[in-house]
């Protein structure tokens, strides 16, 4: 059973600009469907059962271009998402995102990941439109 998905998108903006935007957790609600609100320590995650307050840790390295999020849920379970902004030809960037399966029971894993993959694809397009506007 697959426990992750990797997606990427080209963004016609310099790496530093793309990185700065994505690394700021306050921007998560602007380009994702998953976050109702977010800051450097907390977030409100939108789920099929309503909004859930979580602890959010953003681990960003401008030098490496990595932006990772560690999400701790009220029940103590931990989820993670890993991403990277890479310089591309010209003044463009590639944003790649490793979507990990959510911390759900094994029997729900495949369906949950499949739903999140579709959501991520639309979020990446939203991110590109926002940054290229």
Short mmCIF file of C-alpha atoms in Angstrom, two decimals:
data_model
loop_
_atom_site.label_atom_id
_atom_site.label_comp_id
_atom_site.label_asym_id
_atom_site.label_seq_id
_atom_site.Cartn_x
_atom_site.Cartn_y
_atom_site.Cartn_z
CA UNK A 1 0.00 0.00 0.00
CA UNK A 2 1.37 3.39 -1.02
CA UNK A 3 1.91 5.80 1.88
CA UNK A 4 2.97 8.91 -0.03
CA UNK A 5 2.56 10.92 -3.22
CA UNK A 6 5.01 13.33 -4.88
CA UNK A 7 3.80 16.23 -7.00
CA UNK A 8 5.50 19.27 -8.46
CA UNK A 9 4.67 22.45 -10.33
CA UNK A 10 6.65 25.07 -12.23
CA UNK A 11 6.22 28.64 -11.03
CA UNK A 12 7.41 31.58 -13.13
CA UNK A 13 8.96 33.44 -10.20
CA UNK A 14 12.45 33.46 -8.65
CA UNK A 15 13.25 30.76 -6.10
CA UNK A 16 13.75 33.24 -3.25
CA UNK A 17 10.33 34.80 -3.78
CA UNK A 18 8.56 31.44 -4.01
CA UNK A 19 10.41 30.13 -0.95
CA UNK A 20 9.61 33.21 1.16
CA UNK A 21 5.91 32.96 0.39
CA UNK A 22 5.58 29.22 1.04
CA UNK A 23 7.78 29.26 4.16
CA UNK A 24 5.46 31.74 5.88
CA UNK A 25 2.81 29.58 7.59
CA UNK A 26 0.37 32.52 7.67
CA UNK A 27 0.05 32.10 3.88
CA UNK A 28 -1.15 28.48 4.09
CA UNK A 29 -4.86 29.41 4.22
CA UNK A 30 -4.43 31.47 1.03
CA UNK A 31 -3.33 28.60 -1.21
CA UNK A 32 -4.43 25.42 0.55
CA UNK A 33 -7.84 23.96 1.28
CA UNK A 34 -6.55 22.27 4.42
CA UNK A 35 -5.89 25.31 6.60
CA UNK A 36 -8.49 27.70 7.93
CA UNK A 37 -5.78 29.63 9.81
CA UNK A 38 -2.09 29.19 10.58
CA UNK A 39 0.82 30.89 12.31
CA UNK A 40 4.27 29.92 13.55
CA UNK A 41 2.92 27.61 16.27
CA UNK A 42 -0.70 26.70 15.61
CA UNK A 43 -3.18 26.09 12.86
CA UNK A 44 -6.79 25.24 12.36
CA UNK A 45 -7.02 22.31 9.98
CA UNK A 46 -10.16 21.81 7.91
CA UNK A 47 -11.37 18.19 7.92
CA UNK A 48 -14.52 16.44 6.69
CA UNK A 49 -15.66 16.51 10.34
CA UNK A 50 -15.02 20.23 10.86
CA UNK A 51 -12.06 22.38 11.87
CA UNK A 52 -9.46 20.90 14.22
CA UNK A 53 -6.88 22.93 16.17
CA UNK A 54 -3.38 21.53 15.76
CA UNK A 55 0.16 22.38 16.76
CA UNK A 56 2.12 23.38 13.64
CA UNK A 57 5.88 23.41 13.30
CA UNK A 58 7.33 24.85 10.11
CA UNK A 59 10.92 23.76 9.43
CA UNK A 60 12.30 25.97 6.67
CA UNK A 61 15.82 26.25 5.29
CA UNK A 62 16.32 28.99 2.70
CA UNK A 63 19.77 27.62 1.88
CA UNK A 64 18.42 24.14 1.11
CA UNK A 65 15.06 25.36 -0.22
CA UNK A 66 13.17 22.98 2.06
CA UNK A 67 9.92 23.71 3.83
CA UNK A 68 8.52 20.94 6.01
CA UNK A 69 5.49 20.99 8.26
CA UNK A 70 5.03 18.82 11.34
CA UNK A 71 1.42 18.72 12.54
CA UNK A 72 0.48 17.42 15.97
CA UNK A 73 -3.20 16.62 16.39
CA UNK A 74 -5.24 16.83 19.60
CA UNK A 75 -5.04 13.04 20.08
CA UNK A 76 -1.22 13.20 19.93
CA UNK A 77 -0.89 11.72 16.44
CA UNK A 78 1.60 13.42 14.17
CA UNK A 79 1.39 14.10 10.45
CA UNK A 80 4.04 15.57 8.17
CA UNK A 81 4.41 17.19 4.77
CA UNK A 82 7.74 17.80 3.07
CA UNK A 83 8.49 20.23 0.27
CA UNK A 84 11.26 21.95 -1.63
CA UNK A 85 11.68 24.95 -3.90
CA UNK A 86 14.29 24.42 -6.60
CA UNK A 87 15.69 26.98 -9.01
CA UNK A 88 14.74 26.33 -12.62
CA UNK A 89 15.89 27.89 -15.91
CA UNK A 90 15.49 31.62 -16.23
CA UNK A 91 13.70 33.24 -13.35
CA UNK A 92 11.50 30.23 -12.61
CA UNK A 93 11.18 27.70 -9.81
CA UNK A 94 10.01 24.17 -9.33
CA UNK A 95 8.00 23.47 -6.19
CA UNK A 96 7.88 19.81 -5.23
CA UNK A 97 5.73 18.43 -2.46
CA UNK A 98 5.87 15.03 -0.75
CA UNK A 99 2.42 14.26 0.57
CA UNK A 100 2.52 11.72 3.37
CA UNK A 101 -0.49 9.61 4.28
CA UNK A 102 -2.49 11.14 7.09
CA UNK A 103 -2.35 9.61 10.57
CA UNK A 104 -5.50 7.52 10.16
CA UNK A 105 -6.26 3.84 10.76
CA UNK A 106 -4.80 1.49 8.13
CA UNK A 107 -8.21 0.62 6.67
CA UNK A 108 -8.83 4.30 5.84
CA UNK A 109 -5.30 5.01 4.60
CA UNK A 110 -5.65 4.41 0.88
CA UNK A 111 -8.89 6.37 0.49
CA UNK A 112 -7.57 9.26 2.57
CA UNK A 113 -4.36 9.52 0.56
CA UNK A 114 -6.20 9.34 -2.75
CA UNK A 115 -8.49 12.21 -1.70
CA UNK A 116 -5.54 14.28 -0.52
CA UNK A 117 -3.66 13.72 -3.80
CA UNK A 118 -6.51 15.31 -5.76
CA UNK A 119 -6.71 18.20 -3.33
CA UNK A 120 -2.96 18.79 -3.50
CA UNK A 121 -3.05 19.00 -7.30
CA UNK A 122 -5.61 21.82 -7.16
CA UNK A 123 -3.70 23.54 -4.33
CA UNK A 124 -0.49 23.61 -6.36
CA UNK A 125 -2.32 25.25 -9.27
CA UNK A 126 -3.78 27.79 -6.82
CA UNK A 127 -0.28 28.48 -5.47
CA UNK A 128 1.11 29.07 -8.96
CA UNK A 129 -1.75 31.43 -9.90
CA UNK A 130 -1.31 33.41 -6.68
CA UNK A 131 2.45 33.78 -7.08
CA UNK A 132 2.40 34.55 -10.79
CA UNK A 133 -0.40 37.14 -10.52
#
